[in-house]
PDB file of C-alpha atoms in Angstrom:
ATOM      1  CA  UNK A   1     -51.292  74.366 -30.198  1.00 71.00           C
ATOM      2  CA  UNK A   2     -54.591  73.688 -31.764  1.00 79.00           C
ATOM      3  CA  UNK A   3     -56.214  74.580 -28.512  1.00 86.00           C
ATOM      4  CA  UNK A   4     -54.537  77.244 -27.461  1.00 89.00           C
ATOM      5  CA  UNK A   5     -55.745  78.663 -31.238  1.00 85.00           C
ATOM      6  CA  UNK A   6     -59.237  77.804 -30.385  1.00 85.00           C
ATOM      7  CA  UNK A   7     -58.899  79.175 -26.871  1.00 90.00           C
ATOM      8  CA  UNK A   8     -57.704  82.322 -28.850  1.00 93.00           C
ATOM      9  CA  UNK A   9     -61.025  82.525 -31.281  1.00 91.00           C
ATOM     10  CA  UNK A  10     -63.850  82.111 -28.919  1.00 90.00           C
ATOM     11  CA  UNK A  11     -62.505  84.748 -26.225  1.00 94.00           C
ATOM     12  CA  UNK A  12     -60.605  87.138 -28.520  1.00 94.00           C
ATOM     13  CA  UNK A  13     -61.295  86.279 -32.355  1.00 94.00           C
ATOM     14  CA  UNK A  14     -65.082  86.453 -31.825  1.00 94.00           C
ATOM     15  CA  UNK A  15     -65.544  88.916 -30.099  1.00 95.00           C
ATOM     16  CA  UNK A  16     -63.605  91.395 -32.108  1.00 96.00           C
ATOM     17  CA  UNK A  17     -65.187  90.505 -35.138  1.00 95.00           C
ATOM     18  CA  UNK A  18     -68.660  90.526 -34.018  1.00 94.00           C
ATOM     19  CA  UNK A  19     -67.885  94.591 -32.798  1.00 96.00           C
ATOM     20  CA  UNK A  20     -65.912  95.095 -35.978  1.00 95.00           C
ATOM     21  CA  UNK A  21     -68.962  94.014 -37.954  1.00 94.00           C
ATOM     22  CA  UNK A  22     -71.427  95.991 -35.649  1.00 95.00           C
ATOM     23  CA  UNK A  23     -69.090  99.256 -35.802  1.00 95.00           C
ATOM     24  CA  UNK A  24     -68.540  99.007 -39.936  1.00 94.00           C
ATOM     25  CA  UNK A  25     -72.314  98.247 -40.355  1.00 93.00           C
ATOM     26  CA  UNK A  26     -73.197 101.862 -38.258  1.00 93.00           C
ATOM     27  CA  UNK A  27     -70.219 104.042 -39.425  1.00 93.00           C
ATOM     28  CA  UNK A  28     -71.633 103.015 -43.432  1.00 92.00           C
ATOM     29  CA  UNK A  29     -75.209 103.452 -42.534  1.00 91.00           C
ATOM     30  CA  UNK A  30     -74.139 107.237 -40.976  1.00 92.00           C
ATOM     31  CA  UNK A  31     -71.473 108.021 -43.472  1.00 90.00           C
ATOM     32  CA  UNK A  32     -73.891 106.888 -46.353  1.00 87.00           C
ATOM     33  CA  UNK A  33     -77.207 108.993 -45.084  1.00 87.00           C
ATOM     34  CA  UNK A  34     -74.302 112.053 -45.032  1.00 87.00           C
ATOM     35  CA  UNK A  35     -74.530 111.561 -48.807  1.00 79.00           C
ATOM     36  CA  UNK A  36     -71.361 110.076 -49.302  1.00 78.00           C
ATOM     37  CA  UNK A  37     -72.483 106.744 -50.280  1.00 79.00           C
ATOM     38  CA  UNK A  38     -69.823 105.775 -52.769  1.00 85.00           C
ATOM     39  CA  UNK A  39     -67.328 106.155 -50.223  1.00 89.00           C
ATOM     40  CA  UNK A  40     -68.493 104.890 -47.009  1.00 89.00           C
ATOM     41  CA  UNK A  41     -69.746 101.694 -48.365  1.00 88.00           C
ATOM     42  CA  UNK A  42     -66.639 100.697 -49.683  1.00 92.00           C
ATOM     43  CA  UNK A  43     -64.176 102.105 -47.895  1.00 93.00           C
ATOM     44  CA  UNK A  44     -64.735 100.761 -43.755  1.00 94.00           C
ATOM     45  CA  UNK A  45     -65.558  97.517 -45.378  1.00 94.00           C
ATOM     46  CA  UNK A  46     -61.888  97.904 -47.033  1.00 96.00           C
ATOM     47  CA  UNK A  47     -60.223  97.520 -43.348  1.00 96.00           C
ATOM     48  CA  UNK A  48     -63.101  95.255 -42.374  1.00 96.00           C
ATOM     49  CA  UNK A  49     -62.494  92.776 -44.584  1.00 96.00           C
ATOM     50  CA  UNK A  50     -58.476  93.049 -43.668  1.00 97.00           C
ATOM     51  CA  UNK A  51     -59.182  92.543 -39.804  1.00 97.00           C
ATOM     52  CA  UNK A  52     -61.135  89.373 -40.345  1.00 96.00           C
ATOM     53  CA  UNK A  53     -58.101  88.357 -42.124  1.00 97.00           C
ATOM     54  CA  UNK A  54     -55.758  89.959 -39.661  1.00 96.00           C
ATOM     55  CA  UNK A  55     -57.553  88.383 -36.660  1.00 96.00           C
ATOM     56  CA  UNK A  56     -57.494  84.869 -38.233  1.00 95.00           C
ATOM     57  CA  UNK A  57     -53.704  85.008 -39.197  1.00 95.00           C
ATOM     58  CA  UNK A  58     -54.861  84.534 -42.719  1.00 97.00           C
ATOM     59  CA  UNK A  59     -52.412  85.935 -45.285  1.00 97.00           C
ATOM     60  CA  UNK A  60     -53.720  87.376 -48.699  1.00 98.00           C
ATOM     61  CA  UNK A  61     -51.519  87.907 -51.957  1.00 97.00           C
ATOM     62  CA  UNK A  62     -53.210  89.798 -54.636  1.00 97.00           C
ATOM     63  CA  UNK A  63     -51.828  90.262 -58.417  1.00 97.00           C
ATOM     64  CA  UNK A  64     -53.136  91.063 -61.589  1.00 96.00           C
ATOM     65  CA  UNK A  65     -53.981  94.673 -60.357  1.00 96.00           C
ATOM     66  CA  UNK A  66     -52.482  96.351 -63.523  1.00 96.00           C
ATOM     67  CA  UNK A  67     -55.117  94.832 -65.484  1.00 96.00           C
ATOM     68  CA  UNK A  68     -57.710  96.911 -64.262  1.00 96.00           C
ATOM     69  CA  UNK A  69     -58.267 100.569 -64.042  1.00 93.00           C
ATOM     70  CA  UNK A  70     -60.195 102.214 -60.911  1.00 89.00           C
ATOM     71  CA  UNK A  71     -62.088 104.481 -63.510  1.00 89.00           C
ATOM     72  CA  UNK A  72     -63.935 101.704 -65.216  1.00 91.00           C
ATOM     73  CA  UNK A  73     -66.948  99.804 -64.463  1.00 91.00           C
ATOM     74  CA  UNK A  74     -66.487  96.282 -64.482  1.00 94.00           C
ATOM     75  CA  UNK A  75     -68.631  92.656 -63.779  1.00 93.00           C
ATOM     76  CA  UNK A  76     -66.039  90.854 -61.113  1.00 96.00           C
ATOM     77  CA  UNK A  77     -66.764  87.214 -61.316  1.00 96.00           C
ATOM     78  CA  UNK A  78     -64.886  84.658 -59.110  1.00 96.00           C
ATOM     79  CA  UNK A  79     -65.066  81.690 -58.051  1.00 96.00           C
ATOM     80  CA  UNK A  80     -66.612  80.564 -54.590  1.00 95.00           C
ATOM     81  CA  UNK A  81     -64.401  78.285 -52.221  1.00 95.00           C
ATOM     82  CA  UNK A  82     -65.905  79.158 -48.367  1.00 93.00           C
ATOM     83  CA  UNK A  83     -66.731  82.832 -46.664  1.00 93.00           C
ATOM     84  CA  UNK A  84     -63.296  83.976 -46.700  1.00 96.00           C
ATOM     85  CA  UNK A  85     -63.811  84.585 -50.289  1.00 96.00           C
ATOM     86  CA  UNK A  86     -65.954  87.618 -48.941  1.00 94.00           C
ATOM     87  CA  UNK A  87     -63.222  89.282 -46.590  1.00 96.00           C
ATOM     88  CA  UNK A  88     -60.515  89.223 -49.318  1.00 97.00           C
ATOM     89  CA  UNK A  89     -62.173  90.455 -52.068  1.00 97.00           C
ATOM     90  CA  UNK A  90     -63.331  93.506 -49.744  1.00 95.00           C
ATOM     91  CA  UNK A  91     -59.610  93.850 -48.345  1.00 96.00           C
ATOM     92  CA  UNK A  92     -57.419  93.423 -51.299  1.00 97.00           C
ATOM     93  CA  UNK A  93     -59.393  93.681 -54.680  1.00 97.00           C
ATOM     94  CA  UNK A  94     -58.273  97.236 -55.155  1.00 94.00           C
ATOM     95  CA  UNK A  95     -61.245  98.242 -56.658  1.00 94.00           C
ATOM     96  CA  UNK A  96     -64.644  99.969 -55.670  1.00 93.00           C
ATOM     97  CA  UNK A  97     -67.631  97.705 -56.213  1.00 92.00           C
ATOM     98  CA  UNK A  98     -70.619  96.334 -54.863  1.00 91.00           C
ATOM     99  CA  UNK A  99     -72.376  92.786 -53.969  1.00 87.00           C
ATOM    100  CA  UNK A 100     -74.971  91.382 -56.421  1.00 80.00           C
ATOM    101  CA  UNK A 101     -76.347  89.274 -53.308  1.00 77.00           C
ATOM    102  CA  UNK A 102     -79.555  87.303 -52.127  1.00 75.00           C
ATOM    103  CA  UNK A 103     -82.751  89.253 -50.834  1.00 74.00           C
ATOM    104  CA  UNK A 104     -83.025  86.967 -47.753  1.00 73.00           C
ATOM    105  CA  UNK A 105     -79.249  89.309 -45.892  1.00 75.00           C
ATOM    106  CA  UNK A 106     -80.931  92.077 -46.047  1.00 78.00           C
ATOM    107  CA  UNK A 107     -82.638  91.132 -42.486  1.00 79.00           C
ATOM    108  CA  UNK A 108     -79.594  90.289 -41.048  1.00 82.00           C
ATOM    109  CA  UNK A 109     -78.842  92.690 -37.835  1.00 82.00           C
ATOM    110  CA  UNK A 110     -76.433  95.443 -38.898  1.00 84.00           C
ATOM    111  CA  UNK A 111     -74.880  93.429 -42.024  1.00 82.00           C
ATOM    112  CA  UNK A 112     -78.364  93.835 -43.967  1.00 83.00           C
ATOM    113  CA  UNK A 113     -79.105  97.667 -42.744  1.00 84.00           C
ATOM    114  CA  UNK A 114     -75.047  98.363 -43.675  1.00 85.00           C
ATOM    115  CA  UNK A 115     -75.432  96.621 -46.911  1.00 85.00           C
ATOM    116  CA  UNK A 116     -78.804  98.400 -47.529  1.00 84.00           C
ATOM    117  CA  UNK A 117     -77.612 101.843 -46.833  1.00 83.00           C
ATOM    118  CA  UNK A 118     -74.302 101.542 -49.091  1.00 82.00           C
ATOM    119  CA  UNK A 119     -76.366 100.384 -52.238  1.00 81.00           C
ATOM    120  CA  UNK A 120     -75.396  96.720 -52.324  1.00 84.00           C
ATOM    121  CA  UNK A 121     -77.618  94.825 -54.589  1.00 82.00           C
ATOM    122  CA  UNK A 122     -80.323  92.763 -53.097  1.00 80.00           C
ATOM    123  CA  UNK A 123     -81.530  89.829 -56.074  1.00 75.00           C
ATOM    124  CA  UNK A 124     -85.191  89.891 -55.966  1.00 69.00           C
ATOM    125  CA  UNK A 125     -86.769  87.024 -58.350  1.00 65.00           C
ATOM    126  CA  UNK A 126     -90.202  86.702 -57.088  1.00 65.00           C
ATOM    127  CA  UNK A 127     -91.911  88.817 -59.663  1.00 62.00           C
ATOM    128  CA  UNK A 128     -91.181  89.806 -63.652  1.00 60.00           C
ATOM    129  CA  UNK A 129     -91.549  93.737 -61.479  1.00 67.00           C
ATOM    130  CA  UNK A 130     -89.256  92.698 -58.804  1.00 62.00           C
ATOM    131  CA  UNK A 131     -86.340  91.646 -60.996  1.00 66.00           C
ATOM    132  CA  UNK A 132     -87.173  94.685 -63.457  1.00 73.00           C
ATOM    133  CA  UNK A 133     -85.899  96.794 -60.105  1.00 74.00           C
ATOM    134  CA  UNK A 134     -83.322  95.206 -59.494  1.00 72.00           C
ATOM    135  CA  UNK A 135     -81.865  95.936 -62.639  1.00 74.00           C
ATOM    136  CA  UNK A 136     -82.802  99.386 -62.430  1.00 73.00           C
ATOM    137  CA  UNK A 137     -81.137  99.929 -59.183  1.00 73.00           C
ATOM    138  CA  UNK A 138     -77.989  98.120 -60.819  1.00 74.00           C
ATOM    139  CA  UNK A 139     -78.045 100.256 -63.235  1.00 73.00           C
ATOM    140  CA  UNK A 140     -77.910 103.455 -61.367  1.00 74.00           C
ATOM    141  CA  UNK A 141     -75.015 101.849 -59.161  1.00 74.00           C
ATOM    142  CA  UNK A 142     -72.683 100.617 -61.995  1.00 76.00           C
ATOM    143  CA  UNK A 143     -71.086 103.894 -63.417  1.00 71.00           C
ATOM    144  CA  UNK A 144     -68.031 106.738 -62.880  1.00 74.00           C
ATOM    145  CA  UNK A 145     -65.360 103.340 -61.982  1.00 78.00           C
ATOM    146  CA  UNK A 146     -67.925 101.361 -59.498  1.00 88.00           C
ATOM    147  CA  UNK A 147     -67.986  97.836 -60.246  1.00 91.00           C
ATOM    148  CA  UNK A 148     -70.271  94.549 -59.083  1.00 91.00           C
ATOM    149  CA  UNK A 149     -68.997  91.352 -57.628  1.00 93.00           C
ATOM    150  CA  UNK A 150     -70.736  88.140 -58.497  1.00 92.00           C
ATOM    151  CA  UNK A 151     -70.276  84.450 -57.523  1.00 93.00           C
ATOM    152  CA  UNK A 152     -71.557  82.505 -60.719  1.00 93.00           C
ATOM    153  CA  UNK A 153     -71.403  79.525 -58.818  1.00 91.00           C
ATOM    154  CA  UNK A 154     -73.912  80.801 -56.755  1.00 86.00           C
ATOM    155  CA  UNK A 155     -73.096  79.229 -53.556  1.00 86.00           C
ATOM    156  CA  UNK A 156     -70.131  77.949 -51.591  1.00 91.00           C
ATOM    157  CA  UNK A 157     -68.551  74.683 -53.032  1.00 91.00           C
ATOM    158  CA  UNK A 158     -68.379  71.644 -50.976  1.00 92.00           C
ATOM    159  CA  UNK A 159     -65.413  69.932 -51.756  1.00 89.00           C
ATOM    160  CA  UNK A 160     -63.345  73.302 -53.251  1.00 88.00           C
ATOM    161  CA  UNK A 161     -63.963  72.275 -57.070  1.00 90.00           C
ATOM    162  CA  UNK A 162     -65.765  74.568 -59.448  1.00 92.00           C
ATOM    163  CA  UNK A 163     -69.454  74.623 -59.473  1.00 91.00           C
ATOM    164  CA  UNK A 164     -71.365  74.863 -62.707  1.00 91.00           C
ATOM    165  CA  UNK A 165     -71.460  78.847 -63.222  1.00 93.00           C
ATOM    166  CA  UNK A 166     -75.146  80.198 -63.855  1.00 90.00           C
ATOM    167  CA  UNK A 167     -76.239  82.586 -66.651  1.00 87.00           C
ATOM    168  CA  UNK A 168     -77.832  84.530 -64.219  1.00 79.00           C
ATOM    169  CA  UNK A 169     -74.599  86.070 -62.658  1.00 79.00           C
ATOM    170  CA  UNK A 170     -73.445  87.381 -66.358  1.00 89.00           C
ATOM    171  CA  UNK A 171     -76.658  89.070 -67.270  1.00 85.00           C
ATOM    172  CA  UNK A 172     -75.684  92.571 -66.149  1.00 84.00           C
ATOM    173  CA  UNK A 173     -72.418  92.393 -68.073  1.00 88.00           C
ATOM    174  CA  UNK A 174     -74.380  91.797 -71.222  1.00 89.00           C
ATOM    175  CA  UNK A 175     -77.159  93.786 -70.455  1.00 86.00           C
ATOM    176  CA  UNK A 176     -75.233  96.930 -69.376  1.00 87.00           C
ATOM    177  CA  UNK A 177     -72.009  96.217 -71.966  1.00 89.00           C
ATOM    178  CA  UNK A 178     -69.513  96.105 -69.373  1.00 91.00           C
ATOM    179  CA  UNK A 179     -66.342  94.120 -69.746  1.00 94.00           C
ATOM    180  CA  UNK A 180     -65.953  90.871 -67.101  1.00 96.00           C
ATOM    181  CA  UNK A 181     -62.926  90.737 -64.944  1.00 97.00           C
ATOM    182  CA  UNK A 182     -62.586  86.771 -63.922  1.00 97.00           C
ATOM    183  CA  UNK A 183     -61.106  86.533 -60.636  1.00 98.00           C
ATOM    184  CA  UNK A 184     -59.619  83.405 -58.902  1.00 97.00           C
ATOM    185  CA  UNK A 185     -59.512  82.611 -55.506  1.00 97.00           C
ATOM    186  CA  UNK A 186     -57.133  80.168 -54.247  1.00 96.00           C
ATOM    187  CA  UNK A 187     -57.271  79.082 -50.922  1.00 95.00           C
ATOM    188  CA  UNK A 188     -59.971  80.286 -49.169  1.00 96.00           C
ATOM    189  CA  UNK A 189     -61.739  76.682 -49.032  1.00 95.00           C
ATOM    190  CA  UNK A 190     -58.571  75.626 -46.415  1.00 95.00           C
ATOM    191  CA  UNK A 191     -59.271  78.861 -44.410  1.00 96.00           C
ATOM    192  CA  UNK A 192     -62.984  78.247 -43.793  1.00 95.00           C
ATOM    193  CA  UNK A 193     -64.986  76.027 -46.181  1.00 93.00           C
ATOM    194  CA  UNK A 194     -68.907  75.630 -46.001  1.00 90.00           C
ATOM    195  CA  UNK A 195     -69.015  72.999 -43.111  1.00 89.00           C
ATOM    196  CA  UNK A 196     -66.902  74.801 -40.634  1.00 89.00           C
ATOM    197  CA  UNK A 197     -67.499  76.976 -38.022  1.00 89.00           C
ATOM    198  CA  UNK A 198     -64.579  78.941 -37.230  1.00 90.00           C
ATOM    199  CA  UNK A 199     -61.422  79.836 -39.871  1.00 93.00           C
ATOM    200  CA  UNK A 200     -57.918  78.191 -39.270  1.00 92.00           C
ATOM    201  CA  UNK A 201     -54.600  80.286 -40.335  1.00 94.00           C
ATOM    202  CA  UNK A 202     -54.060  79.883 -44.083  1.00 95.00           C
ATOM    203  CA  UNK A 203     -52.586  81.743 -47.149  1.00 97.00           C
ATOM    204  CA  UNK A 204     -55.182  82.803 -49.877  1.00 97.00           C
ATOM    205  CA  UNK A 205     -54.373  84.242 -52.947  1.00 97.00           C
ATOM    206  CA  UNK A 206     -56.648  86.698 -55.779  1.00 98.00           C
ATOM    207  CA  UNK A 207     -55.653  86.639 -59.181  1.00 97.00           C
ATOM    208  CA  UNK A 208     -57.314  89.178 -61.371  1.00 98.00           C
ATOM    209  CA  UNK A 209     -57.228  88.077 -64.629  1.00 98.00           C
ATOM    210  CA  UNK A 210     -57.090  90.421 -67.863  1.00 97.00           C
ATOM    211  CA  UNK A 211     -60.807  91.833 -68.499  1.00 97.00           C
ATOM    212  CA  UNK A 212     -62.943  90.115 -71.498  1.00 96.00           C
ATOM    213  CA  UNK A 213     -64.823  93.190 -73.493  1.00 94.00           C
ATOM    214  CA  UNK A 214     -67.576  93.333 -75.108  1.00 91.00           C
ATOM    215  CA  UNK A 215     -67.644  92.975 -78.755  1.00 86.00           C
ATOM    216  CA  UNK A 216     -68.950  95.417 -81.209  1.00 85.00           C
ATOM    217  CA  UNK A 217     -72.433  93.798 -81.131  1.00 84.00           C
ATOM    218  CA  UNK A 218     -72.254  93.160 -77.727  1.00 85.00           C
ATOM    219  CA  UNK A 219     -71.135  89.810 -75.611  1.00 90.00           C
ATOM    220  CA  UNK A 220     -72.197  86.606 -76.564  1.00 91.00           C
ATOM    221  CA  UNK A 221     -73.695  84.832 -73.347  1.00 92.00           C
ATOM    222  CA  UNK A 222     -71.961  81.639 -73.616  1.00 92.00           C
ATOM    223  CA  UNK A 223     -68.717  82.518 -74.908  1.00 93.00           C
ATOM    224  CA  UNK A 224     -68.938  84.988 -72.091  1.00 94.00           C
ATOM    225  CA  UNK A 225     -69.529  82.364 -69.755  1.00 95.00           C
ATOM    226  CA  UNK A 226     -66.891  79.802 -70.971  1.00 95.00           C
ATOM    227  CA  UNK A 227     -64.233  82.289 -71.370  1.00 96.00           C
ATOM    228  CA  UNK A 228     -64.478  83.484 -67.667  1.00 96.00           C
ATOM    229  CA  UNK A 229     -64.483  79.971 -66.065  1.00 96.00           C
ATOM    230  CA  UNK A 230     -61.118  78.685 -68.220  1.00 96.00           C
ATOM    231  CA  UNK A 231     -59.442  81.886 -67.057  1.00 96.00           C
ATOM    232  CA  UNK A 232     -60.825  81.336 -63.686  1.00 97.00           C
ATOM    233  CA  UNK A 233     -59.274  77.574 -64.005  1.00 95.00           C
ATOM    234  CA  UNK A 234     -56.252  78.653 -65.224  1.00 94.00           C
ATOM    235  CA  UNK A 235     -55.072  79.823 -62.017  1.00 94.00           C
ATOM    236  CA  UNK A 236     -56.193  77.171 -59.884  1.00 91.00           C
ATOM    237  CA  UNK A 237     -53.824  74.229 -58.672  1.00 85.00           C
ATOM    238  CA  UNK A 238     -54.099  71.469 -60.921  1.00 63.00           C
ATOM    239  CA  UNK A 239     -55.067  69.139 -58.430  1.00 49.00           C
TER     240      UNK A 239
END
């Protein structure tokens, strides 16, 4: 059976996604140089994210979708088990937002020009300048309902535990006022953790915890931070 599957993802699975990637990347870039920006780079990557999903028999339960509303600008932050991570949030989050994500995928064929085009937020750290723009361009994205996504981990975990979550990933929320929805991800380490090449059929499931405001004088950094990893935790299995 395990062949067959495999059989399956280098003649059909592969292929597919590589053109689903290639047509989503060129029907943003179009649909965002119309002027429709907003839309078209969240929208395609909506059913994108569900056909890499789709394709790889991976099934994705979301809840907790009543605690947000599609009007307000939230910081997402969620934990970060393996790449499927990516695919779900885009399918099944419910919610219009963009990456906070490294410099270096911008020059990635299609992905980078797609993610460029729809205003997804490249980090830029080399210079006091550089990371003044980047908050100035996350600034202008993060009004009228859209939202950002953020890994405070960082990277991809190894063995599917927690990471320690960097300060770096809340600085928007604090900076800009915004409440931070915690978001865990269960599941998406079986699908395709960081040492594998290809997914395997798997179940994953989103829970979108209650958002944590900001306080009258604004949100203090570390009970920010600690707040947002023990609701994170809290719907993880205990094991």
């Amino acid at each position: 059976m395990i062949i067959l599957y495999r059989i399956y993802q280098i003649l059909i699975f592969c292929p597919l996604i590589v053109v689903s990637t290639i047509i989503t990347a060129i029907v943003t870039v179009i649909g965002s140089a119309l002027g429709a920006g907003r839309w078209w780079g969240y929208y395609p990557e909506v059913l994108w994210g569900r056909i890499f999903c789709w394709l790889a028999f991976v099934r994705v339960t979301a809840s907790g979708h009543e605690n947000i509303d599609k009007d307000t600008s939230y910081v997402f932050v969620a934990n970060h088990q393996g790449a499927y991570d990516i695919f779900s949030l885009f399918g099944y989050l419910g919610h219009n937002f963009r990456w906070m994500m490294k410099e270096s995928l911008r020059r990635i064929p299609f992905v980078g020009w797609g993610c460029k085009a729809s205003g997804q937020i490249f980090v830029d750290n080399s210079s006091v300048s550089a990371t003044r723009r980047t908050m100035q361009e996350a600034e202008k994205q993060l009004s009228g309902g859209m939202s950002l996504v953020v890994f405070p981990e960082g990277a991809r975990t190894w063995d599917g535990k927690m990471r320690k979550f960097k300060k770096g990933a809340y600085m928007l929320a604090v900076e800009f006022n915004l409440p931070v929805v915690p978001v865990t991800i269960d599941g998406a380490f079986d699908v395709l953790p960081r040492f594998r090449l290809l997914p395997r059929p798997g179940h994953i499931r989103l829970t979108i915890h209650k958002p944590i405001p900001p306080t009258p004088g604004g949100h203090d950094l570390n009970t920010l931070m600690e707040e947002s990893r023990k609701a994170i935790a809290s719907a993880m299995p205990h094991d």
